[in-house]
Amino acid sequence: MPNTLKRNQKQETRNEKQQRMTTISTVKEMQQAARVARGEGKRLALVPTMGALHDGHLSLVQEARKHANHVTVSIYVNPTQFGPSEDFEEYPREIESDLKKLGEIGGVDAVFAPLAKEMYPHGQKNNVTWVTVDQLDQELCGRYREGHFRGVTTVVSKLFHACMPHVGVFGLKDAQQFLILRRMVQDLCMEVELVGVPTYREKDGLAASSRNVYLSDTHRHQAPIIYKALQYVRTLIVQGETDADVIRHQLNTMISLNSEGVVQYAQVVDVDFIQPVTQIEPGQELLVAAAVYFENTRLIDNVFVQSPDTL
Ligand code: PAF
């Protein structure tokens, strides 16, 4: 087939995909669209995002497609999950290029990009209804970002009510967020299945993040040490190390000695209550996680690991 014909066909396919994707900005319209899709017997997936979409988000869309035949991506920079000194104002907002990317990869039926007044009808400051998951928000990011997870669980509950998905798809880079949302869904009997997607990584191992663009060239070069250190300590656990202090120390030291990154936390927790572990038990499911500042850019990463059955 001549190349021009092939190109035209490709273009048509892309246009078809783009035409199928509707952008919705009100909760009412979103609920109506979801109701129609449910009425047609479709299985609905929601991929909640704050926009500034990168390959990691696009991999969530692809995963969503495996679990559903109607995919909604929400794009909303949620103010209530940012602390007063955090980067809410500066957080990248790139709706036009986000829509273009989603149109190009295809497989997205709706984009829900609500205005602030849709999500917080009485204004963010007058919001009085919150969803909180106790205990699981005390360590890791929760220790340093007060109110962050309350903002996440509240907005995700709202997004679930607006988009009415059967499946919610989340990246495991935000492992604590995933574990908290999983618990929220169980405890509140929400009829949503949560799917956690392994962290999308650049070729050198750095976890994809909307914040990576803020790294200087030097720091971008150094940042993959976080994942290397996580992999190293995962091996120590798999090989039978039972002292969690050794793991914490090794993780912290390896990152600090090999980069200019300032470690905020290097922690080993259990996956049920996200509490620091002292002695690793046989067959224990653990989350090893780190947060590292490169100047003002805060990166997080983690690995899940199960200790050997006999120790
Ligand atoms: O992971 C994120 O991008 C956000 O925390 C989420 C789940 C979209 C809620 O605002």
Short mmCIF file of C-alpha atoms and ligand atoms in Angstrom, two decimals, residues 48-50 76 78 81 152 155-156 170 174 177, ligand 1:
data_model
loop_
_atom_site.label_atom_id
_atom_site.label_comp_id
_atom_site.label_asym_id
_atom_site.label_seq_id
_atom_site.Cartn_x
_atom_site.Cartn_y
_atom_site.Cartn_z
CA PRO A 48 -8.23 10.16 37.93
CA THR A 49 -5.38 12.59 37.16
CA MET A 50 -4.34 16.14 37.87
CA TYR A 76 -8.57 18.25 38.01
CA ASN A 78 -7.43 19.37 43.50
CA GLN A 81 -4.64 17.97 48.72
CA VAL A 152 -7.25 12.94 48.05
CA VAL A 155 -11.88 14.37 45.86
CA VAL A 156 -11.67 10.74 44.71
CA PHE A 170 -4.30 4.41 39.93
CA ASP A 174 1.69 6.86 44.86
CA GLN A 177 -2.46 6.88 48.15
O1 PAF B 1 -2.65 10.87 41.95
C1 PAF B 1 -3.15 11.96 41.62
O2 PAF B 1 -2.83 12.53 40.57
C2 PAF B 1 -4.18 12.63 42.53
O3 PAF B 1 -3.84 12.46 43.86
C3 PAF B 1 -5.60 12.18 42.25
C4 PAF B 1 -5.80 10.70 42.54
C5 PAF B 1 -5.98 12.48 40.81
C6 PAF B 1 -6.59 12.96 43.16
O4 PAF B 1 -6.53 14.32 42.92
#
